[in-house]
PDB file of C-alpha atoms in Angstrom:
ATOM      1  CA  MET I  18     -15.855  38.229  11.776  1.00 73.00           C
ATOM      2  CA  VAL I  19     -14.015  40.836   9.703  1.00 78.00           C
ATOM      3  CA  ALA I  20     -10.664  39.205  10.501  1.00 81.00           C
ATOM      4  CA  ALA I  21     -12.012  35.827   9.463  1.00 81.00           C
ATOM      5  CA  ARG I  22     -13.295  37.179   6.142  1.00 80.00           C
ATOM      6  CA  GLN I  23      -9.927  38.808   5.452  1.00 80.00           C
ATOM      7  CA  GLN I  24      -8.234  35.587   6.211  1.00 81.00           C
ATOM      8  CA  GLN I  25     -10.490  33.775   3.848  1.00 81.00           C
ATOM      9  CA  ARG I  26      -9.831  36.246   1.098  1.00 78.00           C
ATOM     10  CA  ARG I  27      -6.047  35.949   1.576  1.00 79.00           C
ATOM     11  CA  ARG I  28      -6.328  32.191   1.501  1.00 80.00           C
ATOM     12  CA  ARG I  29      -8.431  32.439  -1.668  1.00 76.00           C
ATOM     13  CA  ARG I  30      -5.959  34.688  -3.363  1.00 77.00           C
ATOM     14  CA  TRP I  31      -3.015  32.438  -2.478  1.00 84.00           C
ATOM     15  CA  GLY I  32      -5.058  29.472  -3.695  1.00 77.00           C
ATOM     16  CA  VAL I  33      -5.697  31.059  -7.071  1.00 75.00           C
ATOM     17  CA  LEU I  34      -1.996  31.936  -7.402  1.00 84.00           C
ATOM     18  CA  VAL I  35      -1.020  28.307  -6.723  1.00 84.00           C
ATOM     19  CA  LEU I  36      -3.631  27.050  -9.136  1.00 76.00           C
ATOM     20  CA  LEU I  37      -2.430  29.526 -11.804  1.00 82.00           C
ATOM     21  CA  ALA I  38       1.136  28.463 -11.260  1.00 87.00           C
ATOM     22  CA  ALA I  39       0.151  24.844 -11.647  1.00 84.00           C
ATOM     23  CA  TYR I  40      -1.820  25.672 -14.771  1.00 78.00           C
ATOM     24  CA  VAL I  41       1.098  27.490 -16.399  1.00 87.00           C
ATOM     25  CA  GLY I  42       3.511  24.729 -15.329  1.00 90.00           C
ATOM     26  CA  TYR I  43       1.229  22.104 -16.848  1.00 84.00           C
ATOM     27  CA  LEU I  44       1.134  24.021 -20.115  1.00 86.00           C
ATOM     28  CA  GLY I  45       4.916  24.407 -20.059  1.00 90.00           C
ATOM     29  CA  LEU I  46       5.418  20.696 -19.502  1.00 92.00           C
ATOM     30  CA  GLY I  47       3.151  19.893 -22.373  1.00 88.00           C
ATOM     31  CA  ALA I  48       5.093  22.285 -24.583  1.00 89.00           C
ATOM     32  CA  VAL I  49       8.452  20.737 -23.673  1.00 91.00           C
ATOM     33  CA  VAL I  50       7.218  17.186 -24.288  1.00 92.00           C
ATOM     34  CA  LEU I  51       5.487  18.047 -27.595  1.00 88.00           C
ATOM     35  CA  GLN I  52       8.549  19.964 -28.830  1.00 90.00           C
ATOM     36  CA  ALA I  53      10.774  16.903 -28.027  1.00 92.00           C
ATOM     37  CA  LEU I  54       8.390  14.555 -29.745  1.00 91.00           C
ATOM     38  CA  GLU I  55       7.276  16.581 -32.803  1.00 90.00           C
ATOM     39  CA  ARG I  56      10.124  18.921 -33.628  1.00 90.00           C
ATOM     40  CA  PRO I  57      12.440  16.179 -35.201  1.00 90.00           C
ATOM     41  CA  ALA I  58       9.582  15.017 -37.436  1.00 89.00           C
ATOM     42  CA  GLU I  59       8.900  18.580 -38.556  1.00 86.00           C
ATOM     43  CA  VAL I  60      12.600  19.183 -39.471  1.00 88.00           C
ATOM     44  CA  GLN I  61      12.682  15.890 -41.371  1.00 90.00           C
ATOM     45  CA  ALA I  62       9.501  16.717 -43.266  1.00 86.00           C
ATOM     46  CA  ALA I  63      10.914  20.138 -44.251  1.00 86.00           C
ATOM     47  CA  HIS I  64      14.137  18.447 -45.446  1.00 87.00           C
ATOM     48  CA  ASN I  65      12.230  15.880 -47.573  1.00 87.00           C
ATOM     49  CA  LEU I  66      10.085  18.644 -49.090  1.00 82.00           C
ATOM     50  CA  LEU I  67      13.125  20.663 -50.187  1.00 84.00           C
ATOM     51  CA  GLN I  68      14.865  17.554 -51.517  1.00 87.00           C
ATOM     52  CA  GLN I  69      11.811  16.576 -53.609  1.00 84.00           C
ATOM     53  CA  HIS I  70      11.493  20.203 -54.849  1.00 78.00           C
ATOM     54  CA  TRP I  71      15.086  20.306 -56.151  1.00 83.00           C
ATOM     55  CA  GLU I  72      14.899  16.823 -57.550  1.00 84.00           C
ATOM     56  CA  LEU I  73      11.756  17.728 -59.548  1.00 81.00           C
ATOM     57  CA  LEU I  74      13.420  20.877 -60.887  1.00 78.00           C
ATOM     58  CA  GLY I  75      16.594  18.907 -61.712  1.00 81.00           C
ATOM     59  CA  ASN I  76      14.785  16.122 -63.548  1.00 81.00           C
ATOM     60  CA  HIS I  77      12.521  18.419 -65.450  1.00 78.00           C
ATOM     61  CA  THR I  78      14.618  21.353 -66.670  1.00 76.00           C
ATOM     62  CA  CYS I  79      11.736  22.883 -68.485  1.00 78.00           C
ATOM     63  CA  LEU I  80      10.072  23.742 -65.205  1.00 74.00           C
ATOM     64  CA  GLN I  81      10.789  27.093 -63.670  1.00 75.00           C
ATOM     65  CA  GLY I  82      10.928  27.703 -59.913  1.00 75.00           C
ATOM     66  CA  PRO I  83       8.322  30.531 -59.750  1.00 82.00           C
ATOM     67  CA  ALA I  84       5.892  28.662 -62.028  1.00 78.00           C
ATOM     68  CA  LEU I  85       6.170  25.577 -59.886  1.00 78.00           C
ATOM     69  CA  GLN I  86       5.623  27.621 -56.759  1.00 82.00           C
ATOM     70  CA  ARG I  87       2.401  29.087 -58.288  1.00 83.00           C
ATOM     71  CA  LEU I  88       1.155  25.621 -59.205  1.00 79.00           C
ATOM     72  CA  ILE I  89       1.858  24.297 -55.661  1.00 82.00           C
ATOM     73  CA  LYS I  90       0.006  27.259 -54.091  1.00 83.00           C
ATOM     74  CA  GLY I  91      -2.935  26.713 -56.431  1.00 80.00           C
ATOM     75  CA  ILE I  92      -3.157  23.037 -55.547  1.00 78.00           C
ATOM     76  CA  ILE I  93      -3.060  23.874 -51.821  1.00 78.00           C
ATOM     77  CA  GLN I  94      -5.753  26.482 -52.241  1.00 76.00           C
ATOM     78  CA  ALA I  95      -7.937  24.133 -54.277  1.00 74.00           C
ATOM     79  CA  TYR I  96      -7.578  21.370 -51.640  1.00 70.00           C
ATOM     80  CA  LYS I  97      -8.618  23.804 -48.913  1.00 68.00           C
ATOM     81  CA  SER I  98     -11.761  24.576 -51.038  1.00 66.00           C
ATOM     82  CA  GLY I  99     -12.522  20.843 -51.311  1.00 64.00           C
ATOM     83  CA  ILE I 100     -11.319  20.272 -54.858  1.00 69.00           C
ATOM     84  CA  THR I 101      -8.944  17.623 -55.834  1.00 66.00           C
ATOM     85  CA  LEU I 102      -7.574  16.349 -59.199  1.00 64.00           C
ATOM     86  CA  GLN I 103      -8.593  12.942 -60.509  1.00 62.00           C
ATOM     87  CA  GLY I 104      -6.887  12.373 -63.790  1.00 58.00           C
ATOM     88  CA  ASN I 105      -7.951  15.160 -66.139  1.00 55.00           C
ATOM     89  CA  THR I 106     -11.089  15.977 -64.054  1.00 58.00           C
ATOM     90  CA  THR I 107     -11.707  17.571 -60.594  1.00 58.00           C
ATOM     91  CA  SER I 108     -13.426  15.950 -57.709  1.00 59.00           C
ATOM     92  CA  LEU I 109     -16.137  17.883 -55.838  1.00 59.00           C
ATOM     93  CA  GLY I 110     -17.839  16.729 -52.686  1.00 61.00           C
ATOM     94  CA  LYS I 111     -16.984  18.728 -49.560  1.00 73.00           C
ATOM     95  CA  TRP I 112     -19.876  21.069 -50.069  1.00 81.00           C
ATOM     96  CA  ASP I 113     -22.487  18.569 -51.093  1.00 79.00           C
ATOM     97  CA  TYR I 114     -25.400  18.090 -48.691  1.00 83.00           C
ATOM     98  CA  SER I 115     -23.779  15.508 -46.456  1.00 80.00           C
ATOM     99  CA  GLY I 116     -20.532  17.495 -46.358  1.00 81.00           C
ATOM    100  CA  SER I 117     -22.413  20.702 -45.537  1.00 87.00           C
ATOM    101  CA  PHE I 118     -24.412  18.960 -42.860  1.00 89.00           C
ATOM    102  CA  PHE I 119     -21.186  17.686 -41.253  1.00 88.00           C
ATOM    103  CA  PHE I 120     -19.760  21.167 -41.385  1.00 88.00           C
ATOM    104  CA  SER I 121     -22.869  22.528 -39.688  1.00 91.00           C
ATOM    105  CA  ILE I 122     -22.565  20.052 -36.740  1.00 90.00           C
ATOM    106  CA  SER I 123     -18.865  20.765 -36.376  1.00 90.00           C
ATOM    107  CA  ALA I 124     -19.726  24.462 -36.198  1.00 90.00           C
ATOM    108  CA  ILE I 125     -22.454  24.418 -33.519  1.00 92.00           C
ATOM    109  CA  THR I 126     -20.619  21.781 -31.430  1.00 92.00           C
ATOM    110  CA  THR I 127     -17.587  24.197 -31.595  1.00 92.00           C
ATOM    111  CA  ILE I 128     -15.352  21.338 -32.791  1.00 92.00           C
ATOM    112  CA  GLY I 129     -14.183  23.457 -35.721  1.00 88.00           C
ATOM    113  CA  TYR I 130     -11.857  21.061 -37.513  1.00 85.00           C
ATOM    114  CA  GLY I 131     -10.461  23.896 -39.702  1.00 81.00           C
ATOM    115  CA  ASN I 132     -10.099  21.722 -42.819  1.00 78.00           C
ATOM    116  CA  LEU I 133     -13.170  23.334 -44.428  1.00 79.00           C
ATOM    117  CA  SER I 134     -14.439  26.885 -44.200  1.00 83.00           C
ATOM    118  CA  PRO I 135     -16.694  29.191 -46.193  1.00 86.00           C
ATOM    119  CA  SER I 136     -14.912  30.979 -49.034  1.00 81.00           C
ATOM    120  CA  THR I 137     -17.594  33.598 -49.764  1.00 86.00           C
ATOM    121  CA  ALA I 138     -18.428  36.740 -47.799  1.00 90.00           C
ATOM    122  CA  VAL I 139     -22.111  35.704 -47.578  1.00 91.00           C
ATOM    123  CA  GLY I 140     -21.146  32.211 -46.415  1.00 91.00           C
ATOM    124  CA  ARG I 141     -18.960  33.602 -43.652  1.00 91.00           C
ATOM    125  CA  ILE I 142     -21.717  35.962 -42.411  1.00 94.00           C
ATOM    126  CA  PHE I 143     -24.238  33.126 -42.444  1.00 95.00           C
ATOM    127  CA  SER I 144     -21.850  30.924 -40.492  1.00 92.00           C
ATOM    128  CA  ILE I 145     -21.630  33.614 -37.779  1.00 93.00           C
ATOM    129  CA  VAL I 146     -25.404  33.920 -37.437  1.00 93.00           C
ATOM    130  CA  PHE I 147     -25.844  30.161 -37.753  1.00 94.00           C
ATOM    131  CA  ALA I 148     -23.358  29.478 -34.921  1.00 93.00           C
ATOM    132  CA  LEU I 149     -24.787  32.329 -32.806  1.00 94.00           C
ATOM    133  CA  PHE I 150     -28.108  30.486 -32.429  1.00 92.00           C
ATOM    134  CA  GLY I 151     -26.836  26.963 -33.068  1.00 92.00           C
ATOM    135  CA  ILE I 152     -24.446  26.795 -30.135  1.00 93.00           C
ATOM    136  CA  PRO I 153     -27.060  27.506 -27.484  1.00 92.00           C
ATOM    137  CA  LEU I 154     -29.401  25.100 -29.216  1.00 92.00           C
ATOM    138  CA  ASN I 155     -26.651  22.438 -29.108  1.00 90.00           C
ATOM    139  CA  LEU I 156     -26.138  23.048 -25.403  1.00 89.00           C
ATOM    140  CA  VAL I 157     -29.834  22.656 -24.684  1.00 86.00           C
ATOM    141  CA  LEU I 158     -29.960  19.416 -26.631  1.00 88.00           C
ATOM    142  CA  LEU I 159     -26.854  18.073 -24.870  1.00 87.00           C
ATOM    143  CA  ASN I 160     -28.436  18.928 -21.532  1.00 83.00           C
ATOM    144  CA  GLU I 161     -31.606  16.958 -22.386  1.00 84.00           C
ATOM    145  CA  ILE I 162     -29.609  13.969 -23.591  1.00 86.00           C
ATOM    146  CA  GLY I 163     -27.470  14.044 -20.427  1.00 81.00           C
ATOM    147  CA  HIS I 164     -30.664  14.331 -18.371  1.00 80.00           C
ATOM    148  CA  LEU I 165     -32.010  11.173 -20.020  1.00 84.00           C
ATOM    149  CA  MET I 166     -28.688   9.362 -19.513  1.00 82.00           C
ATOM    150  CA  LEU I 167     -28.565  10.203 -15.827  1.00 79.00           C
ATOM    151  CA  LEU I 168     -32.244   9.250 -15.326  1.00 83.00           C
ATOM    152  CA  GLY I 169     -31.499   5.928 -17.003  1.00 82.00           C
ATOM    153  CA  VAL I 170     -28.540   5.202 -14.730  1.00 79.00           C
ATOM    154  CA  GLN I 171     -30.548   6.269 -11.616  1.00 79.00           C
ATOM    155  CA  HIS I 172     -33.497   4.101 -12.653  1.00 82.00           C
ATOM    156  CA  CYS I 173     -31.313   1.033 -13.225  1.00 81.00           C
ATOM    157  CA  ALA I 174     -29.578   1.654  -9.856  1.00 77.00           C
ATOM    158  CA  SER I 175     -32.885   1.879  -8.036  1.00 80.00           C
ATOM    159  CA  ARG I 176     -34.097  -1.344  -9.629  1.00 80.00           C
ATOM    160  CA  LEU I 177     -30.928  -3.139  -8.568  1.00 76.00           C
ATOM    161  CA  GLU I 178     -31.525  -1.827  -5.031  1.00 76.00           C
ATOM    162  CA  GLU I 179     -35.058  -3.127  -4.947  1.00 78.00           C
ATOM    163  CA  VAL I 180     -34.271  -6.534  -6.408  1.00 77.00           C
ATOM    164  CA  PHE I 181     -30.925  -7.327  -4.781  1.00 74.00           C
ATOM    165  CA  HIS I 182     -31.030  -4.895  -1.854  1.00 72.00           C
ATOM    166  CA  TRP I 183     -27.694  -3.399  -2.806  1.00 68.00           C
ATOM    167  CA  GLN I 184     -27.919  -0.023  -1.188  1.00 64.00           C
ATOM    168  CA  ASN I 185     -24.330   0.943  -1.543  1.00 66.00           C
ATOM    169  CA  LYS I 186     -23.157  -1.047  -4.466  1.00 72.00           C
ATOM    170  CA  ALA I 187     -26.006  -0.431  -6.954  1.00 70.00           C
ATOM    171  CA  SER I 188     -25.053   3.185  -7.808  1.00 71.00           C
ATOM    172  CA  PHE I 189     -21.376   2.367  -8.149  1.00 76.00           C
ATOM    173  CA  LEU I 190     -22.114  -0.673 -10.316  1.00 78.00           C
ATOM    174  CA  MET I 191     -24.356   1.295 -12.687  1.00 78.00           C
ATOM    175  CA  LYS I 192     -21.937   4.180 -12.998  1.00 76.00           C
ATOM    176  CA  THR I 193     -19.178   1.653 -13.839  1.00 82.00           C
ATOM    177  CA  CYS I 194     -21.423  -0.043 -16.430  1.00 83.00           C
ATOM    178  CA  ALA I 195     -22.288   3.313 -18.016  1.00 82.00           C
ATOM    179  CA  LEU I 196     -18.612   4.208 -18.103  1.00 85.00           C
ATOM    180  CA  VAL I 197     -17.584   0.934 -19.697  1.00 88.00           C
ATOM    181  CA  THR I 198     -20.489   0.924 -22.180  1.00 89.00           C
ATOM    182  CA  GLY I 199     -19.693   4.477 -23.250  1.00 89.00           C
ATOM    183  CA  LEU I 200     -16.015   3.632 -23.570  1.00 92.00           C
ATOM    184  CA  LEU I 201     -16.879   0.861 -25.945  1.00 94.00           C
ATOM    185  CA  LEU I 202     -19.538   2.763 -27.981  1.00 93.00           C
ATOM    186  CA  PHE I 203     -17.811   6.068 -28.255  1.00 94.00           C
ATOM    187  CA  LEU I 204     -14.061   5.440 -28.099  1.00 94.00           C
ATOM    188  CA  LEU I 205     -13.091   1.800 -28.547  1.00 96.00           C
ATOM    189  CA  LEU I 206     -15.449   0.515 -31.282  1.00 96.00           C
ATOM    190  CA  PRO I 207     -15.606   3.627 -33.637  1.00 96.00           C
ATOM    191  CA  PRO I 208     -11.812   3.336 -34.587  1.00 97.00           C
ATOM    192  CA  LEU I 209     -12.687  -0.044 -36.207  1.00 97.00           C
ATOM    193  CA  LEU I 210     -15.216   1.683 -38.444  1.00 96.00           C
ATOM    194  CA  PHE I 211     -12.690   4.425 -39.241  1.00 96.00           C
ATOM    195  CA  SER I 212     -10.068   1.813 -40.093  1.00 95.00           C
ATOM    196  CA  ASP I 213     -12.502   0.251 -42.606  1.00 95.00           C
ATOM    197  CA  LYS I 214     -13.874   3.398 -44.202  1.00 95.00           C
ATOM    198  CA  GLU I 215     -10.819   5.805 -43.924  1.00 95.00           C
ATOM    199  CA  GLY I 216      -7.927   3.364 -44.027  1.00 94.00           C
ATOM    200  CA  TRP I 217      -6.577   4.681 -40.686  1.00 96.00           C
ATOM    201  CA  SER I 218      -4.784   2.607 -38.058  1.00 96.00           C
ATOM    202  CA  TYR I 219      -6.593   1.871 -34.822  1.00 97.00           C
ATOM    203  CA  GLU I 220      -4.443   4.367 -33.022  1.00 96.00           C
ATOM    204  CA  GLU I 221      -5.351   7.079 -35.559  1.00 96.00           C
ATOM    205  CA  GLY I 222      -9.054   6.303 -35.237  1.00 96.00           C
ATOM    206  CA  PHE I 223      -8.900   6.430 -31.411  1.00 97.00           C
ATOM    207  CA  TYR I 224      -7.026   9.701 -31.602  1.00 96.00           C
ATOM    208  CA  TYR I 225      -9.647  11.116 -33.932  1.00 96.00           C
ATOM    209  CA  SER I 226     -12.440   9.951 -31.657  1.00 95.00           C
ATOM    210  CA  PHE I 227     -11.145  11.630 -28.554  1.00 94.00           C
ATOM    211  CA  ILE I 228     -10.049  14.852 -30.324  1.00 94.00           C
ATOM    212  CA  THR I 229     -13.525  15.120 -31.842  1.00 94.00           C
ATOM    213  CA  LEU I 230     -15.645  14.335 -28.804  1.00 93.00           C
ATOM    214  CA  SER I 231     -13.596  16.628 -26.550  1.00 90.00           C
ATOM    215  CA  THR I 232     -14.256  19.406 -29.084  1.00 90.00           C
ATOM    216  CA  ILE I 233     -10.494  19.984 -29.512  1.00 91.00           C
ATOM    217  CA  GLY I 234     -10.830  19.414 -33.260  1.00 91.00           C
ATOM    218  CA  PHE I 235      -7.243  19.785 -34.575  1.00 89.00           C
ATOM    219  CA  GLY I 236      -8.431  19.018 -38.060  1.00 88.00           C
ATOM    220  CA  ASP I 237      -5.426  16.741 -39.024  1.00 89.00           C
ATOM    221  CA  TYR I 238      -7.872  13.835 -39.213  1.00 93.00           C
ATOM    222  CA  VAL I 239     -11.389  14.347 -40.610  1.00 91.00           C
ATOM    223  CA  ILE I 240     -13.747  11.687 -41.899  1.00 92.00           C
ATOM    224  CA  GLY I 241     -15.026  11.544 -45.471  1.00 87.00           C
ATOM    225  CA  MET I 242     -12.285  13.701 -46.999  1.00 82.00           C
ATOM    226  CA  ASN I 243     -10.184  11.111 -48.912  1.00 83.00           C
ATOM    227  CA  PRO I 244     -10.862  11.591 -52.614  1.00 77.00           C
ATOM    228  CA  ASP I 245      -9.608   8.079 -53.407  1.00 81.00           C
ATOM    229  CA  ARG I 246     -12.322   6.436 -51.299  1.00 86.00           C
ATOM    230  CA  THR I 247     -16.002   6.023 -51.859  1.00 86.00           C
ATOM    231  CA  TYR I 248     -18.224   6.620 -48.719  1.00 89.00           C
ATOM    232  CA  PRO I 249     -21.751   5.257 -48.179  1.00 91.00           C
ATOM    233  CA  SER I 250     -24.528   7.830 -47.988  1.00 85.00           C
ATOM    234  CA  TRP I 251     -25.231   6.982 -44.322  1.00 90.00           C
ATOM    235  CA  TYR I 252     -21.718   7.385 -43.188  1.00 92.00           C
ATOM    236  CA  LYS I 253     -21.562  11.111 -42.201  1.00 88.00           C
ATOM    237  CA  ASN I 254     -25.088  11.064 -40.791  1.00 86.00           C
ATOM    238  CA  VAL I 255     -24.180   8.194 -38.452  1.00 92.00           C
ATOM    239  CA  ILE I 256     -20.957   9.927 -37.396  1.00 94.00           C
ATOM    240  CA  SER I 257     -22.941  13.110 -36.709  1.00 89.00           C
ATOM    241  CA  LEU I 258     -25.164  11.200 -34.227  1.00 89.00           C
ATOM    242  CA  TRP I 259     -22.059   9.562 -32.743  1.00 95.00           C
ATOM    243  CA  ILE I 260     -20.593  12.997 -32.116  1.00 94.00           C
ATOM    244  CA  LEU I 261     -23.737  14.258 -30.432  1.00 89.00           C
ATOM    245  CA  PHE I 262     -24.218  11.375 -28.049  1.00 91.00           C
ATOM    246  CA  GLY I 263     -20.436  10.890 -27.557  1.00 93.00           C
ATOM    247  CA  MET I 264     -20.020  14.547 -26.441  1.00 91.00           C
ATOM    248  CA  ALA I 265     -22.774  13.997 -23.880  1.00 88.00           C
ATOM    249  CA  TRP I 266     -21.115  10.871 -22.533  1.00 89.00           C
ATOM    250  CA  LEU I 267     -17.647  12.387 -22.485  1.00 86.00           C
ATOM    251  CA  ALA I 268     -18.971  15.375 -20.566  1.00 83.00           C
ATOM    252  CA  LEU I 269     -20.155  12.996 -17.859  1.00 80.00           C
ATOM    253  CA  VAL I 270     -16.667  11.454 -17.674  1.00 82.00           C
ATOM    254  CA  ILE I 271     -15.053  14.911 -17.509  1.00 82.00           C
ATOM    255  CA  LYS I 272     -17.471  15.780 -14.740  1.00 78.00           C
ATOM    256  CA  PHE I 273     -16.276  12.729 -12.847  1.00 76.00           C
ATOM    257  CA  CYS I 274     -12.656  13.804 -13.326  1.00 79.00           C
ATOM    258  CA  ILE I 275     -13.526  17.318 -12.065  1.00 80.00           C
ATOM    259  CA  ASN I 276     -15.152  15.794  -8.985  1.00 76.00           C
ATOM    260  CA  ILE I 277     -11.936  13.834  -8.282  1.00 76.00           C
ATOM    261  CA  LEU I 278      -9.850  16.967  -8.591  1.00 75.00           C
ATOM    262  CA  GLU I 279     -12.252  18.981  -6.369  1.00 71.00           C
ATOM    263  CA  SER I 280     -12.243  16.210  -3.739  1.00 72.00           C
ATOM    264  CA  SER I 281      -8.417  16.440  -3.401  1.00 66.00           C
ATOM    265  CA  SER I 282      -6.979  18.026  -0.280  1.00 52.00           C
ATOM    266  CA  TYR I 283      -6.069  21.267  -1.912  1.00 55.00           C
ATOM    267  CA  PHE I 284      -9.460  21.852  -3.562  1.00 55.00           C
ATOM    268  CA  SER I 285     -11.251  20.864  -0.394  1.00 55.00           C
ATOM    269  CA  VAL I 286      -9.460  23.564   1.575  1.00 54.00           C
ATOM    270  CA  LEU I 287     -10.054  26.037  -1.254  1.00 53.00           C
ATOM    271  CA  SER I 288     -13.803  25.280  -1.342  1.00 52.00           C
ATOM    272  CA  GLU I 289     -14.115  25.529   2.405  1.00 52.00           C
ATOM    273  CA  SER I 290     -12.627  28.973   2.374  1.00 51.00           C
ATOM    274  CA  CYS I 291     -14.877  30.183  -0.402  1.00 50.00           C
ATOM    275  CA  PRO I 292     -17.215  28.001  -2.543  1.00 48.00           C
ATOM    276  CA  PRO I 293     -16.542  28.368  -6.312  1.00 45.00           C
ATOM    277  CA  ALA I 294     -18.946  30.384  -8.457  1.00 43.00           C
ATOM    278  CA  ALA I 295     -21.789  28.307  -9.884  1.00 41.00           C
ATOM    279  CA  LEU I 296     -22.496  27.711 -13.482  1.00 40.00           C
ATOM    280  CA  LEU I 297     -26.213  28.497 -14.009  1.00 39.00           C
ATOM    281  CA  PRO I 298     -28.657  30.787 -12.241  1.00 41.00           C
ATOM    282  CA  SER I 299     -30.451  29.322  -9.241  1.00 41.00           C
ATOM    283  CA  PRO I 300     -34.205  29.600  -9.185  1.00 40.00           C
ATOM    284  CA  SER I 301     -34.113  30.834  -5.585  1.00 42.00           C
ATOM    285  CA  PRO I 302     -32.278  34.021  -4.463  1.00 43.00           C
ATOM    286  CA  PRO I 303     -28.594  33.185  -3.952  1.00 42.00           C
ATOM    287  CA  ALA I 304     -27.082  33.400  -0.520  1.00 42.00           C
ATOM    288  CA  GLN I 305     -24.152  35.742   0.179  1.00 43.00           C
ATOM    289  CA  SER I 306     -21.042  34.367  -1.367  1.00 41.00           C
ATOM    290  CA  CYS I 307     -17.461  35.207  -2.112  1.00 43.00           C
ATOM    291  CA  HIS I 308     -18.468  36.002  -5.739  1.00 41.00           C
ATOM    292  CA  PRO I 309     -21.067  38.766  -5.476  1.00 40.00           C
ATOM    293  CA  GLN I 310     -20.221  40.121  -8.885  1.00 39.00           C
ATOM    294  CA  SER I 311     -19.957  36.863 -10.702  1.00 37.00           C
ATOM    295  CA  ASP I 312     -21.845  36.462 -13.970  1.00 38.00           C
ATOM    296  CA  ILE I 313     -21.296  32.678 -14.001  1.00 33.00           C
ATOM    297  CA  PRO I 314     -24.542  30.959 -13.035  1.00 35.00           C
ATOM    298  CA  SER I 315     -25.251  27.780 -10.892  1.00 34.00           C
ATOM    299  CA  PHE I 316     -26.514  24.282 -11.341  1.00 34.00           C
ATOM    300  CA  THR I 317     -29.162  22.694  -9.035  1.00 34.00           C
ATOM    301  CA  GLY I 318     -29.705  18.967  -9.081  1.00 40.00           C
ATOM    302  CA  ASP I 319     -27.794  15.925 -10.382  1.00 44.00           C
ATOM    303  CA  ALA I 320     -29.677  16.004 -13.711  1.00 40.00           C
ATOM    304  CA  SER I 321     -27.765  19.109 -14.798  1.00 46.00           C
ATOM    305  CA  GLU I 322     -24.266  17.667 -14.203  1.00 48.00           C
ATOM    306  CA  LEU I 323     -23.859  16.946 -17.878  1.00 48.00           C
ATOM    307  CA  LEU I 324     -24.251  20.464 -19.091  1.00 49.00           C
ATOM    308  CA  ALA I 325     -22.105  21.688 -16.186  1.00 49.00           C
ATOM    309  CA  SER I 326     -19.156  19.636 -17.424  1.00 49.00           C
ATOM    310  CA  HIS I 327     -19.870  20.457 -21.076  1.00 50.00           C
ATOM    311  CA  THR I 328     -20.142  24.156 -20.284  1.00 49.00           C
ATOM    312  CA  TYR I 329     -16.858  23.870 -18.294  1.00 45.00           C
ATOM    313  CA  LEU I 330     -15.278  22.831 -21.624  1.00 49.00           C
ATOM    314  CA  GLN I 331     -16.998  25.487 -23.704  1.00 50.00           C
ATOM    315  CA  SER I 332     -17.675  28.462 -21.375  1.00 45.00           C
ATOM    316  CA  HIS I 333     -14.718  30.303 -22.896  1.00 41.00           C
ATOM    317  CA  LYS I 334     -16.295  29.785 -26.322  1.00 44.00           C
ATOM    318  CA  PHE I 335     -19.919  30.690 -25.635  1.00 41.00           C
ATOM    319  CA  LEU I 336     -20.976  31.420 -22.054  1.00 40.00           C
ATOM    320  CA  LEU I 337     -24.365  32.679 -23.286  1.00 39.00           C
ATOM    321  CA  GLY I 338     -25.374  29.153 -24.287  1.00 43.00           C
ATOM    322  CA  SER I 339     -25.279  27.987 -20.642  1.00 45.00           C
ATOM    323  CA  TRP I 340     -27.513  30.825 -19.470  1.00 40.00           C
ATOM    324  CA  LEU I 341     -30.001  30.164 -22.221  1.00 40.00           C
ATOM    325  CA  THR I 342     -30.056  26.479 -21.303  1.00 44.00           C
ATOM    326  CA  LYS I 343     -31.058  27.059 -17.750  1.00 46.00           C
ATOM    327  CA  ASN I 344     -33.704  29.622 -18.645  1.00 46.00           C
ATOM    328  CA  PHE I 345     -35.131  27.219 -21.285  1.00 41.00           C
ATOM    329  CA  ARG I 346     -35.389  24.465 -18.647  1.00 45.00           C
ATOM    330  CA  ASN I 347     -37.030  26.782 -16.048  1.00 46.00           C
ATOM    331  CA  LYS I 348     -39.771  27.584 -18.538  1.00 41.00           C
TER     332      LYS I 348
END
């Protein structure tokens, strides 16, 4: 028995090392590809900026280099604060109610575009407190939405089984329909709206959709920030709902991808040697496992798969939210 446990621990350690090597290798591959794709464009942009800078100074000899630099820095700082020039006036709007509401949802969903941030000390302190309670609340709501989604799929699958007697095909058919419907509603159709309201290409809209729903939030594309466009009052509110339900759907898709990875031969051997630590606390006393000191809790039941995958994405951002979610549901 002792020898078997030691063998399991050794296998587990080697498995983690292999997984870590694959992880670092994957990051390295991404870095090489991105450097090859983006570095030339960066060099060209820097060259164009310097060329325009010297052309401006050459064509307007009354301008001085330091004064121009101060003006450029002032423009950049004003743009970061949400202020743009329109003729002889300035345009405000990033911190109106709809803009503030959109900032709030980007904060508690941990998207964090980075294009807008509080400029006052009181605003920064409030943002910390707001996110501290808002992120767990967001996880609770996503769990409930995912629970309803799964119940809907299971109900439709059971109805198909009753009507057509498809015992094996019903579940697969409904999951496929849910995947395709979500793909249309959350990734394929929204870029058309963004093309109309923002003037983006379809590729840019699709890129923004995935970067937003996956909570990556680079911030290079953000809706409602073009001072040359007029946006309807409902626009940001509808996008906020799209983000909420889209994150829940994408979490289900990511859970499906995780299941594919875990069903591979390597992960199967790894899970047999020692099951991975769970994500939320189980209502019954846990059995002896290979993770006695783990603080990561465990899921029970298919209805919680959504939050499992969403927490997988965000556990490094806010693990407390997952724990609060399970305790909320147990009550």
